[in-house]
PDB file of C-alpha atoms (C1' of nucleotides) in Angstrom:
ATOM      1  CA  GLU A   1       9.593  15.874   6.573  1.00  0.00           C
ATOM      2  CA  SER A   2       8.897  12.427   5.371  1.00  0.00           C
ATOM      3  CA  PRO A   3      10.455  11.154   2.211  1.00  0.00           C
ATOM      4  CA  HIS A   4       7.773   8.511   2.004  1.00  0.00           C
ATOM      5  CA  SER A   5       4.721   8.696  -0.084  1.00  0.00           C
ATOM      6  CA  SER A   6       1.527   7.020   0.916  1.00  0.00           C
ATOM      7  CA  SER A   7       0.302   7.295  -2.608  1.00  0.00           C
ATOM      8  CA  LEU A   8       2.596   4.443  -3.474  1.00  0.00           C
ATOM      9  CA  LEU A   9       0.562   2.271  -1.224  1.00  0.00           C
ATOM     10  CA  SER A  10      -2.551   2.967  -3.124  1.00  0.00           C
ATOM     11  CA  HIS A  11      -1.098   1.238  -6.106  1.00  0.00           C
ATOM     12  CA  CYS A  12       1.221  -1.197  -4.437  1.00  0.00           C
ATOM     13  CA  ALA A  13      -1.144  -2.551  -1.833  1.00  0.00           C
ATOM     14  CA  ALA A  14      -4.147  -2.509  -4.058  1.00  0.00           C
ATOM     15  CA  SER A  15      -2.421  -4.322  -6.822  1.00  0.00           C
ATOM     16  CA  ARG A  16      -0.979  -6.867  -4.458  1.00  0.00           C
ATOM     17  CA  CYS A  17      -4.276  -7.466  -2.830  1.00  0.00           C
ATOM     18  CA  LEU A  18      -5.990  -7.870  -6.096  1.00  0.00           C
ATOM     19  CA  GLU A  19      -3.480 -10.331  -7.367  1.00  0.00           C
ATOM     20  CA  GLY A  20      -5.018 -13.640  -8.117  1.00  0.00           C
ATOM     21  CA  ARG A  21      -8.458 -12.275  -7.660  1.00  0.00           C
ATOM     22  CA  GLY A  22      -9.646 -12.404 -11.172  1.00  0.00           C
ATOM     23  CA  GLY A  23     -13.212 -12.378 -12.267  1.00  0.00           C
ATOM     24  CA  ALA A  24     -15.950  -9.840 -12.024  1.00  0.00           C
ATOM     25  CA  PRO A  25     -17.773  -9.617  -8.737  1.00  0.00           C
ATOM     26  CA  ASP A  26     -21.242 -10.971  -8.643  1.00  0.00           C
ATOM     27  CA  GLN A  27     -23.477  -8.565  -6.824  1.00  0.00           C
ATOM     28  CA  ASN A  28     -25.657 -11.375  -5.637  1.00  0.00           C
ATOM     29  CA  ASP A  29     -22.832 -13.449  -4.387  1.00  0.00           C
ATOM     30  CA  LEU A  30     -20.468 -13.098  -1.483  1.00  0.00           C
ATOM     31  CA  THR A  31     -17.902 -11.866  -3.896  1.00  0.00           C
ATOM     32  CA  CYS A  32     -19.714  -8.585  -3.901  1.00  0.00           C
ATOM     33  CA  LEU A  33     -17.630  -8.012  -0.782  1.00  0.00           C
ATOM     34  CA  SER A  34     -14.667  -7.818  -3.047  1.00  0.00           C
ATOM     35  CA  TRP A  35     -14.936  -4.049  -2.795  1.00  0.00           C
ATOM     36  CA  LEU A  36     -13.129  -4.502   0.462  1.00  0.00           C
ATOM     37  CA  HIS A  37     -10.102  -5.577  -1.467  1.00  0.00           C
ATOM     38  CA  GLN A  38     -10.115  -2.657  -3.822  1.00  0.00           C
ATOM     39  CA  ARG A  39      -8.444  -0.251  -1.538  1.00  0.00           C
ATOM     40  CA  GLY A  40      -6.696   1.708  -4.195  1.00  0.00           C
ATOM     41  CA  ASP A  41      -9.414   4.288  -4.060  1.00  0.00           C
ATOM     42  CA  LEU A  42      -9.830   4.140  -0.333  1.00  0.00           C
ATOM     43  CA  LEU A  43      -6.475   5.454   0.654  1.00  0.00           C
ATOM     44  CA  PRO A  44      -5.343   9.034   0.375  1.00  0.00           C
ATOM     45  CA  LEU A  45      -4.141   9.723  -3.101  1.00  0.00           C
ATOM     46  CA  GLN A  46      -1.859  12.529  -2.124  1.00  0.00           C
ATOM     47  CA  PRO A  47       1.289  12.073  -0.098  1.00  0.00           C
ATOM     48  CA  LEU A  48       0.920  12.944   3.523  1.00  0.00           C
ATOM     49  CA  ALA A  49       2.861  15.966   4.530  1.00  0.00           C
ATOM     50  CA  LYS A  50       4.524  14.692   7.623  1.00  0.00           C
ATOM     51  CA  VAL A  51       5.225  11.692   9.751  1.00  0.00           C
ATOM     52  CA  THR A  52       3.945  11.275  13.243  1.00  0.00           C
ATOM     53  CA  PRO A  53       6.471  11.693  16.017  1.00  0.00           C
ATOM     54  CA  LEU A  54       6.430   9.009  18.616  1.00  0.00           C
ATOM     55  CA  PRO A  55       4.518  10.015  21.715  1.00  0.00           C
ATOM     56  CA  GLN A  56       6.939  10.833  24.504  1.00  0.00           C
ATOM     57  CA  GLN A  57       8.930   7.700  24.185  1.00  0.00           C
ATOM     58  CA  GLU A  58      11.145   6.620  26.973  1.00  0.00           C
ATOM     59  CA  PRO A  59      14.712   6.617  25.737  1.00  0.00           C
ATOM     60  CA  ARG A  60      15.756   3.045  25.362  1.00  0.00           C
ATOM     61  CA  SER A  61      19.104   1.521  24.974  1.00  0.00           C
ATOM     62  CA  PRO A  62      19.624  -0.395  21.733  1.00  0.00           C
ATOM     63  CA  ALA A  63      20.974  -3.176  23.878  1.00  0.00           C
ATOM     64  CA  LEU A  64      17.561  -3.844  25.379  1.00  0.00           C
ATOM     65  CA  PRO A  65      16.366  -7.020  23.761  1.00  0.00           C
ATOM     66  CA  LEU A  66      12.637  -6.450  24.022  1.00  0.00           C
ATOM     67  CA  PRO A  67      10.640  -3.435  22.921  1.00  0.00           C
ATOM     68  CA  PRO A  68       7.886  -2.170  25.176  1.00  0.00           C
ATOM     69  CA  PRO A  69       4.527  -3.819  24.651  1.00  0.00           C
ATOM     70  CA  PRO A  70       2.687  -2.089  21.843  1.00  0.00           C
ATOM     71  CA  PRO A  71      -0.540  -0.290  22.662  1.00  0.00           C
ATOM     72  CA  ALA A  72      -3.732  -2.242  22.407  1.00  0.00           C
ATOM     73  CA  SER A  73      -5.637  -2.155  19.164  1.00  0.00           C
ATOM     74  CA  SER A  74      -8.263   0.462  18.783  1.00  0.00           C
ATOM     75  CA  LYS A  75     -11.855  -0.467  18.478  1.00  0.00           C
ATOM     76  CA  PRO A  76     -12.887  -1.536  15.008  1.00  0.00           C
ATOM     77  CA  PRO A  77     -15.235   0.884  13.277  1.00  0.00           C
ATOM     78  CA  TYR A  78     -17.737  -1.825  12.484  1.00  0.00           C
ATOM     79  CA  SER A  79     -20.995  -2.129  14.371  1.00  0.00           C
ATOM     80  CA  PHE A  80     -21.829  -5.354  16.128  1.00  0.00           C
ATOM     81  CA  SER A  81     -24.352  -6.070  13.426  1.00  0.00           C
ATOM     82  CA  SER A  82     -21.605  -5.830  10.837  1.00  0.00           C
ATOM     83  CA  LEU A  83     -19.280  -7.992  12.859  1.00  0.00           C
ATOM     84  CA  ILE A  84     -21.934 -10.643  13.330  1.00  0.00           C
ATOM     85  CA  PHE A  85     -22.808 -10.446   9.676  1.00  0.00           C
ATOM     86  CA  MET A  86     -19.214 -10.946   8.598  1.00  0.00           C
ATOM     87  CA  ALA A  87     -18.750 -13.810  11.022  1.00  0.00           C
ATOM     88  CA  ILE A  88     -21.791 -15.666   9.773  1.00  0.00           C
ATOM     89  CA  GLU A  89     -20.989 -14.995   6.134  1.00  0.00           C
ATOM     90  CA  ASP A  90     -17.512 -16.289   6.706  1.00  0.00           C
ATOM     91  CA  SER A  91     -18.754 -19.612   7.951  1.00  0.00           C
ATOM     92  CA  PRO A  92     -19.054 -22.538   5.534  1.00  0.00           C
ATOM     93  CA  ARG A  93     -22.723 -23.132   6.216  1.00  0.00           C
ATOM     94  CA  LYS A  94     -23.640 -19.484   6.751  1.00  0.00           C
ATOM     95  CA  ARG A  95     -24.756 -20.222  10.268  1.00  0.00           C
ATOM     96  CA  LEU A  96     -22.933 -20.059  13.563  1.00  0.00           C
ATOM     97  CA  PRO A  97     -23.572 -20.553  17.247  1.00  0.00           C
ATOM     98  CA  VAL A  98     -22.986 -17.489  19.340  1.00  0.00           C
ATOM     99  CA  LYS A  99     -19.798 -18.950  20.754  1.00  0.00           C
ATOM    100  CA  GLU A 100     -18.259 -19.189  17.301  1.00  0.00           C
ATOM    101  CA  ILE A 101     -19.370 -15.672  16.510  1.00  0.00           C
ATOM    102  CA  TYR A 102     -17.405 -14.559  19.557  1.00  0.00           C
ATOM    103  CA  ASP A 103     -14.425 -16.574  18.380  1.00  0.00           C
ATOM    104  CA  TRP A 104     -14.552 -15.138  14.906  1.00  0.00           C
ATOM    105  CA  ILE A 105     -14.645 -11.591  16.195  1.00  0.00           C
ATOM    106  CA  VAL A 106     -11.784 -12.221  18.584  1.00  0.00           C
ATOM    107  CA  ASN A 107      -9.719 -13.899  15.908  1.00  0.00           C
ATOM    108  CA  ASN A 108     -10.292 -11.165  13.374  1.00  0.00           C
ATOM    109  CA  PHE A 109     -10.229  -8.072  15.554  1.00  0.00           C
ATOM    110  CA  PRO A 110      -7.520  -8.152  18.229  1.00  0.00           C
ATOM    111  CA  TYR A 111      -9.234  -5.357  20.087  1.00  0.00           C
ATOM    112  CA  TYR A 112     -11.746  -7.823  21.443  1.00  0.00           C
ATOM    113  CA  ARG A 113      -9.083 -10.126  22.807  1.00  0.00           C
ATOM    114  CA  THR A 114      -8.498  -7.733  25.632  1.00  0.00           C
ATOM    115  CA  ALA A 115     -11.802  -5.935  25.712  1.00  0.00           C
ATOM    116  CA  THR A 116     -13.983  -6.458  28.725  1.00  0.00           C
ATOM    117  CA  GLY A 117     -16.696  -9.038  28.439  1.00  0.00           C
ATOM    118  CA  GLY A 118     -19.514  -6.608  27.893  1.00  0.00           C
ATOM    119  CA  TRP A 119     -19.170  -6.829  24.152  1.00  0.00           C
ATOM    120  CA  ARG A 120     -20.382 -10.421  24.210  1.00  0.00           C
ATOM    121  CA  ASN A 121     -23.519  -9.215  25.868  1.00  0.00           C
ATOM    122  CA  SER A 122     -23.824  -6.695  23.068  1.00  0.00           C
ATOM    123  CA  VAL A 123     -23.429  -9.415  20.479  1.00  0.00           C
ATOM    124  CA  ARG A 124     -26.216 -11.452  22.025  1.00  0.00           C
ATOM    125  CA  HIS A 125     -28.302  -8.334  22.407  1.00  0.00           C
ATOM    126  CA  ASN A 126     -27.829  -7.613  18.720  1.00  0.00           C
ATOM    127  CA  LEU A 127     -28.686 -11.131  17.671  1.00  0.00           C
ATOM    128  CA  SER A 128     -31.858 -11.065  19.684  1.00  0.00           C
ATOM    129  CA  LEU A 129     -32.987  -7.607  18.791  1.00  0.00           C
ATOM    130  CA  SER A 130     -31.935  -7.238  15.185  1.00  0.00           C
ATOM    131  CA  LYS A 131     -34.321  -8.367  12.512  1.00  0.00           C
ATOM    132  CA  SER A 132     -31.312  -9.126  10.362  1.00  0.00           C
ATOM    133  CA  PHE A 133     -30.480 -12.329  12.189  1.00  0.00           C
ATOM    134  CA  ARG A 134     -32.538 -15.403  12.674  1.00  0.00           C
ATOM    135  CA  ARG A 135     -32.195 -18.190  15.161  1.00  0.00           C
ATOM    136  CA  ILE A 136     -32.350 -21.762  13.932  1.00  0.00           C
ATOM    137  CA  GLN A 137     -32.511 -24.888  15.978  1.00  0.00           C
ATOM    138  CA  ARG A 138     -29.502 -27.109  15.864  1.00  0.00           C
ATOM    139  CA  ASP A 139     -29.755 -30.536  14.437  1.00  0.00           C
ATOM    140  CA  LYS A 140     -30.056 -32.428  17.684  1.00  0.00           C
ATOM    141  CA  SER A 141     -28.769 -35.604  16.136  1.00  0.00           C
ATOM    142  CA  GLN A 142     -25.315 -34.228  15.432  1.00  0.00           C
ATOM    143  CA  SER A 143     -24.976 -31.039  17.376  1.00  0.00           C
ATOM    144  CA  VAL A 144     -22.513 -30.562  20.145  1.00  0.00           C
ATOM    145  CA  GLY A 145     -22.735 -27.590  22.439  1.00  0.00           C
ATOM    146  CA  LYS A 146     -25.376 -25.329  23.772  1.00  0.00           C
ATOM    147  CA  GLY A 147     -27.635 -22.839  22.101  1.00  0.00           C
ATOM    148  CA  SER A 148     -28.981 -22.315  18.636  1.00  0.00           C
ATOM    149  CA  LEU A 149     -27.408 -21.432  15.342  1.00  0.00           C
ATOM    150  CA  TRP A 150     -27.724 -17.944  13.932  1.00  0.00           C
ATOM    151  CA  CYS A 151     -28.022 -17.000  10.308  1.00  0.00           C
ATOM    152  CA  VAL A 152     -28.519 -13.862   8.253  1.00  0.00           C
ATOM    153  CA  CYS A 153     -31.998 -13.201   6.955  1.00  0.00           C
ATOM    154  CA  PRO A 154     -31.615 -13.009   3.170  1.00  0.00           C
ATOM    155  CA  GLU A 155     -33.902 -10.016   2.891  1.00  0.00           C
ATOM    156  CA  TYR A 156     -31.659  -7.993   5.183  1.00  0.00           C
ATOM    157  CA  ARG A 157     -28.390  -9.067   3.637  1.00  0.00           C
ATOM    158  CA  PRO A 158     -28.182  -6.239   1.060  1.00  0.00           C
ATOM    159  CA  GLY A 159     -28.708  -3.709   3.805  1.00  0.00           C
ATOM    160  CA  LEU A 160     -25.992  -5.230   5.939  1.00  0.00           C
ATOM    161  CA  LEU A 161     -23.646  -5.160   2.999  1.00  0.00           C
ATOM    162  CA  GLU A 162     -24.423  -1.539   2.377  1.00  0.00           C
ATOM    163  CA  VAL A 163     -23.738  -0.624   5.983  1.00  0.00           C
ATOM    164  CA  LEU A 164     -20.445  -2.480   5.771  1.00  0.00           C
ATOM    165  CA  ARG A 165     -19.538  -0.607   2.624  1.00  0.00           C
ATOM    166  CA  LYS A 166     -20.370   2.760   4.075  1.00  0.00           C
ATOM    167  CA  THR A 167     -18.509   2.091   7.286  1.00  0.00           C
ATOM    168  CA  HIS A 168     -15.469   0.964   5.430  1.00  0.00           C
ATOM    169  CA  SER A 169     -15.513   3.860   3.032  1.00  0.00           C
ATOM    170  CA  TYR A 170     -16.056   6.412   5.752  1.00  0.00           C
ATOM    171  CA  HIS A 171     -13.270   5.175   7.967  1.00  0.00           C
ATOM    172  CA  SER A 172     -10.853   4.887   5.097  1.00  0.00           C
ATOM    173  CA  THR A 173     -11.149   8.544   4.245  1.00  0.00           C
ATOM    174  CA  ASN A 174     -12.037  10.204   7.515  1.00  0.00           C
ATOM    175  CA  SER A 175      -9.326  12.654   8.424  1.00  0.00           C
ATOM    176  CA  ASN A 176     -10.033  12.169  12.092  1.00  0.00           C
ATOM    177  CA  LEU A 177      -8.243   8.897  11.835  1.00  0.00           C
ATOM    178  CA  ILE A 178      -5.189  10.619  10.552  1.00  0.00           C
ATOM    179  CA  ASN A 179      -5.189  12.903  13.519  1.00  0.00           C
ATOM    180  CA  LYS A 180      -5.575  10.188  16.057  1.00  0.00           C
ATOM    181  CA  PRO A 181      -2.636   9.934  18.442  1.00  0.00           C
ATOM    182  CA  ALA A 182      -0.141   7.251  17.624  1.00  0.00           C
ATOM    183  CA  ALA A 183      -0.679   5.690  21.015  1.00  0.00           C
ATOM    184  CA  ASP A 184      -4.086   4.662  19.841  1.00  0.00           C
ATOM    185  CA  ASN A 185      -2.796   3.244  16.647  1.00  0.00           C
ATOM    186  CA  PRO A 186      -4.187  -0.205  15.994  1.00  0.00           C
ATOM    187  CA  THR A 187      -1.330  -1.310  13.867  1.00  0.00           C
ATOM    188  CA  PHE A 188       0.727  -2.219  16.840  1.00  0.00           C
ATOM    189  CA  SER A 189      -1.594  -4.622  18.460  1.00  0.00           C
ATOM    190  CA  GLU A 190      -0.755  -6.534  21.551  1.00  0.00           C
ATOM    191  CA  ASN A 191      -0.035  -9.650  19.589  1.00  0.00           C
ATOM    192  CA  ALA A 192       2.142  -7.943  17.069  1.00  0.00           C
ATOM    193  CA  PRO A 193       5.659  -8.430  18.404  1.00  0.00           C
ATOM    194  CA  CYS A 194       7.364 -11.439  17.000  1.00  0.00           C
ATOM    195  CA  PRO A 195      10.864 -12.260  15.966  1.00  0.00           C
ATOM    196  CA  LEU A 196      11.901 -11.222  12.527  1.00  0.00           C
ATOM    197  CA  THR A 197      12.490 -14.405  10.645  1.00  0.00           C
ATOM    198  CA  PRO A 198      14.838 -14.774   7.715  1.00  0.00           C
ATOM    199  CA  ASP A 199      11.838 -15.070   5.465  1.00  0.00           C
ATOM    200  CA  HIS A 200      10.584 -11.782   6.733  1.00  0.00           C
ATOM    201  CA  GLU A 201      13.935 -10.197   6.188  1.00  0.00           C
ATOM    202  CA  GLU A 202      13.826 -11.087   2.548  1.00  0.00           C
ATOM    203  CA  LEU A 203      10.711  -9.070   2.113  1.00  0.00           C
ATOM    204  CA  VAL A 204      12.012  -5.930   3.715  1.00  0.00           C
ATOM    205  CA  THR A 205      13.699  -3.204   1.808  1.00  0.00           C
ATOM    206  CA  MET A 206      15.676  -0.785   3.921  1.00  0.00           C
ATOM    207  CA  GLU A 207      16.485   2.190   1.804  1.00  0.00           C
ATOM    208  CA  SER A 208      16.642   4.756   4.518  1.00  0.00           C
ATOM    209  CA  THR A 209      19.897   5.059   6.340  1.00  0.00           C
ATOM    210  CA  GLU A 210      17.929   6.603   9.138  1.00  0.00           C
ATOM    211  CA  TYR A 211      16.530   3.210   9.910  1.00  0.00           C
ATOM    212  CA  GLN A 212      19.857   1.536   9.831  1.00  0.00           C
ATOM    213  CA  GLN A 213      21.482   4.062  12.057  1.00  0.00           C
ATOM    214  CA  ASP A 214      18.762   4.995  14.449  1.00  0.00           C
ATOM    215  CA  GLU A 215      16.680   1.942  14.638  1.00  0.00           C
ATOM    216  CA  VAL A 216      16.159   1.038  18.253  1.00  0.00           C
ATOM    217  CA  GLY A 217      13.373  -1.430  18.020  1.00  0.00           C
ATOM    218  CA  ARG A 218      12.028  -3.605  15.323  1.00  0.00           C
ATOM    219  CA  ASP A 219       8.864  -5.551  15.340  1.00  0.00           C
ATOM    220  CA  THR A 220       6.816  -7.201  12.751  1.00  0.00           C
ATOM    221  CA  GLU A 221       3.166  -7.705  12.592  1.00  0.00           C
ATOM    222  CA  LYS A 222       2.003 -10.682  10.687  1.00  0.00           C
ATOM    223  CA  ASP A 223      -0.369  -9.446   8.110  1.00  0.00           C
ATOM    224  CA  PRO A 224      -3.704 -11.075   8.712  1.00  0.00           C
ATOM    225  CA  LEU A 225      -3.859 -11.499   5.002  1.00  0.00           C
ATOM    226  CA  SER A 226      -0.570 -13.242   4.736  1.00  0.00           C
ATOM    227  CA  ASP A 227      -2.156 -16.634   4.879  1.00  0.00           C
ATOM    228  CA  SER A 228      -3.978 -15.819   1.717  1.00  0.00           C
ATOM    229  CA  GLY A 229      -0.863 -14.688  -0.048  1.00  0.00           C
ATOM    230  CA  TYR A 230      -1.353 -10.991   0.275  1.00  0.00           C
ATOM    231  CA  ILE A 231       1.076  -8.628   1.881  1.00  0.00           C
ATOM    232  CA  GLU A 232       3.381  -8.811   4.815  1.00  0.00           C
ATOM    233  CA  LEU A 233       3.507  -5.873   7.198  1.00  0.00           C
ATOM    234  CA  HIS A 234       6.644  -4.831   8.995  1.00  0.00           C
ATOM    235  CA  TYR A 235       6.825  -2.398  11.792  1.00  0.00           C
ATOM    236  CA  TYR A 236       9.955  -0.360  12.225  1.00  0.00           C
ATOM    237  CA  GLN A 237      10.540   2.032  15.001  1.00  0.00           C
ATOM    238  CA  SER A 238      13.274   4.593  15.127  1.00  0.00           C
ATOM    239  CA  ASP A 239      13.969   7.241  17.714  1.00  0.00           C
ATOM    240  CA  GLN A 240      11.644   9.637  16.037  1.00  0.00           C
ATOM    241  CA  TYR A 241       9.355   7.754  13.771  1.00  0.00           C
ATOM    242  CA  GLN A 242       7.428   4.605  13.395  1.00  0.00           C
ATOM    243  CA  TYR A 243       7.093   3.155   9.967  1.00  0.00           C
ATOM    244  CA  LEU A 244       5.319   0.374   8.284  1.00  0.00           C
ATOM    245  CA  VAL A 245       7.365  -1.239   5.597  1.00  0.00           C
ATOM    246  CA  LEU A 246       5.802  -3.185   2.820  1.00  0.00           C
ATOM    247  CA  PRO A 247       7.509  -5.584   0.468  1.00  0.00           C
ATOM    248  CA  GLY A 248       9.385  -3.704  -2.177  1.00  0.00           C
ATOM    249  CA  ASP A 249      10.264  -0.145  -1.448  1.00  0.00           C
ATOM    250  CA  THR A 250       6.997   1.230  -0.194  1.00  0.00           C
ATOM    251  CA  GLU A 251       7.163   2.668   3.259  1.00  0.00           C
ATOM    252  CA  LEU A 252       4.413   4.254   5.250  1.00  0.00           C
ATOM    253  CA  ASP A 253       4.282   6.671   8.086  1.00  0.00           C
ATOM    254  CA  LEU A 254       1.929   6.139  10.964  1.00  0.00           C
ATOM    255  CA  GLU A 255      -0.774   8.297   9.536  1.00  0.00           C
ATOM    256  CA  THR A 256      -1.048   6.081   6.551  1.00  0.00           C
ATOM    257  CA  VAL A 257      -0.688   2.999   8.649  1.00  0.00           C
ATOM    258  CA  GLU A 258      -3.776   3.977  10.582  1.00  0.00           C
ATOM    259  CA  ILE A 259      -5.796   3.945   7.436  1.00  0.00           C
ATOM    260  CA  LEU A 260      -4.153   0.854   6.104  1.00  0.00           C
ATOM    261  CA  GLN A 261      -4.765  -1.079   9.260  1.00  0.00           C
ATOM    262  CA  LEU A 262      -8.466  -0.383   9.207  1.00  0.00           C
ATOM    263  CA  ASP A 263      -8.509  -1.528   5.663  1.00  0.00           C
ATOM    264  CA  VAL A 264      -6.577  -4.641   6.508  1.00  0.00           C
ATOM    265  CA  GLU A 265      -9.051  -5.457   9.242  1.00  0.00           C
ATOM    266  CA  ALA A 266     -11.878  -5.155   6.819  1.00  0.00           C
ATOM    267  CA  GLN A 267     -10.113  -7.222   4.262  1.00  0.00           C
ATOM    268  CA  GLU A 268      -9.215  -9.866   6.725  1.00  0.00           C
ATOM    269  CA  ALA A 269     -12.761  -9.940   7.927  1.00  0.00           C
ATOM    270  CA  ALA A 270     -14.119 -10.487   4.497  1.00  0.00           C
ATOM    271  CA  GLY A 271     -11.101 -12.000   2.820  1.00  0.00           C
ATOM    272  CA  SER A 272     -11.977 -15.635   3.127  1.00  0.00           C
ATOM    273  CA  LEU A 273     -15.404 -14.941   1.772  1.00  0.00           C
ATOM    274  CA  LEU A 274     -13.819 -14.324  -1.542  1.00  0.00           C
ATOM    275  CA  ASP A 275     -12.471 -17.829  -1.681  1.00  0.00           C
ATOM    276  CA  LEU A 276     -15.866 -19.387  -1.428  1.00  0.00           C
TER     277      LEU A 276
ATOM    278  C1'  DT B   1     -33.604  19.585  17.813  1.00  0.00           C
ATOM    279  C1'  DG B   2     -35.462  15.125  17.560  1.00  0.00           C
ATOM    280  C1'  DA B   3     -35.914  10.472  15.741  1.00  0.00           C
ATOM    281  C1'  DG B   4     -33.626   6.456  15.034  1.00  0.00           C
ATOM    282  C1'  DC B   5     -29.747   3.622  15.622  1.00  0.00           C
ATOM    283  C1'  DT B   6     -25.940   1.677  18.370  1.00  0.00           C
ATOM    284  C1'  DT B   7     -23.676   0.517  22.444  1.00  0.00           C
ATOM    285  C1'  DT B   8     -23.485  -0.751  27.108  1.00  0.00           C
ATOM    286  C1'  DA B   9     -25.231  -2.521  31.266  1.00  0.00           C
ATOM    287  C1'  DA B  10     -28.175  -5.235  33.799  1.00  0.00           C
ATOM    288  C1'  DA B  11     -31.832  -8.463  35.216  1.00  0.00           C
ATOM    289  C1'  DC B  12     -33.837 -12.637  34.477  1.00  0.00           C
ATOM    290  C1'  DA B  13     -35.203 -17.302  32.802  1.00  0.00           C
ATOM    291  C1'  DG B  14     -34.055 -21.623  30.586  1.00  0.00           C
ATOM    292  C1'  DC B  15     -30.894 -25.185  29.619  1.00  0.00           C
ATOM    293  C1'  DG B  16     -26.998 -28.539  29.891  1.00  0.00           C
TER     294       DG B  16
ATOM    295  C1'  DC C   1     -25.015 -24.923  41.423  1.00  0.00           C
ATOM    296  C1'  DC C   2     -22.602 -22.835  37.627  1.00  0.00           C
ATOM    297  C1'  DG C   3     -21.873 -21.031  33.269  1.00  0.00           C
ATOM    298  C1'  DC C   4     -23.738 -20.156  28.869  1.00  0.00           C
ATOM    299  C1'  DT C   5     -27.499 -18.689  26.037  1.00  0.00           C
ATOM    300  C1'  DG C   6     -31.304 -15.809  24.841  1.00  0.00           C
ATOM    301  C1'  DT C   7     -34.673 -12.100  25.869  1.00  0.00           C
ATOM    302  C1'  DT C   8     -35.883  -7.810  27.507  1.00  0.00           C
ATOM    303  C1'  DT C   9     -35.527  -3.166  29.410  1.00  0.00           C
ATOM    304  C1'  DA C  10     -33.184   1.058  30.185  1.00  0.00           C
ATOM    305  C1'  DA C  11     -30.059   4.644  29.465  1.00  0.00           C
ATOM    306  C1'  DA C  12     -26.502   7.108  27.198  1.00  0.00           C
ATOM    307  C1'  DG C  13     -24.120   8.402  23.053  1.00  0.00           C
ATOM    308  C1'  DC C  14     -23.977   9.078  18.246  1.00  0.00           C
ATOM    309  C1'  DT C  15     -25.613  10.045  13.456  1.00  0.00           C
ATOM    310  C1'  DC C  16     -28.459  12.004  10.190  1.00  0.00           C
TER     311       DC C  16
END
DNA sequence: TGAGCTTTAAACAGCG
DNA sequence: CCGCTGTTTAAAGCTC
């Protein structure tokens, strides 16, 4: 039985993420994506009943310096149209060549770092086929690189936003996510392991003696939002449980982490839009 | 159950 | 020639 309450996250994370984000969203502006930051109502409000046992872990000696590589991230719930949309919207000039759309997706969704190349074909297929995106010729006088630039057709932008909203909302509350096996958990992406720095240590509260006594591996995942002053995520692994530890005293079990991670991906994807 | 949407794969042409 | 870009078709899976 877990002593941890995910409901704390709803307030903690939401309030942290909303810090410094004053001002009412303008529905006609990019800031209308600020719903992505209001995750207080997107996470389960009631504490989860249990924590997820680790899947058949190999017993490891505490002396082993390196933990096993974490499982690859799961596929983001967003359609290619949504991904393309977010990429373009996140660009300063609201237009991107296909190569930079690839880069944006890879940078924002670790799943695609290791995914086979077929998804790039899908991106191009989407750009070509979807009415939502329009091809514009590059300015030959100053352009470097091949291909055209792609932008979002203004008339389709509200629809794309709505799809993004629905996808986000659905995957933040869908119980199927909670039941997904931990091995498929995206929190522990392949790029997650990194040394715990003193700065990180300061942010971690270790209230459970279980961690201190049984901890066999400890990784951190740099919160993709950390650059924008949001939260720092810390991954703790004991013999029986995996936890995500947030600054302060909020701790999450894997089931909550699953939901949080999806939310973090969405926020990261749209986060910089809010600074425009 | 079916229509529409999405994803994936593949072929092909044009361009640098 | 090669790799990237863009278009198109086809098929399978999924959602409503």
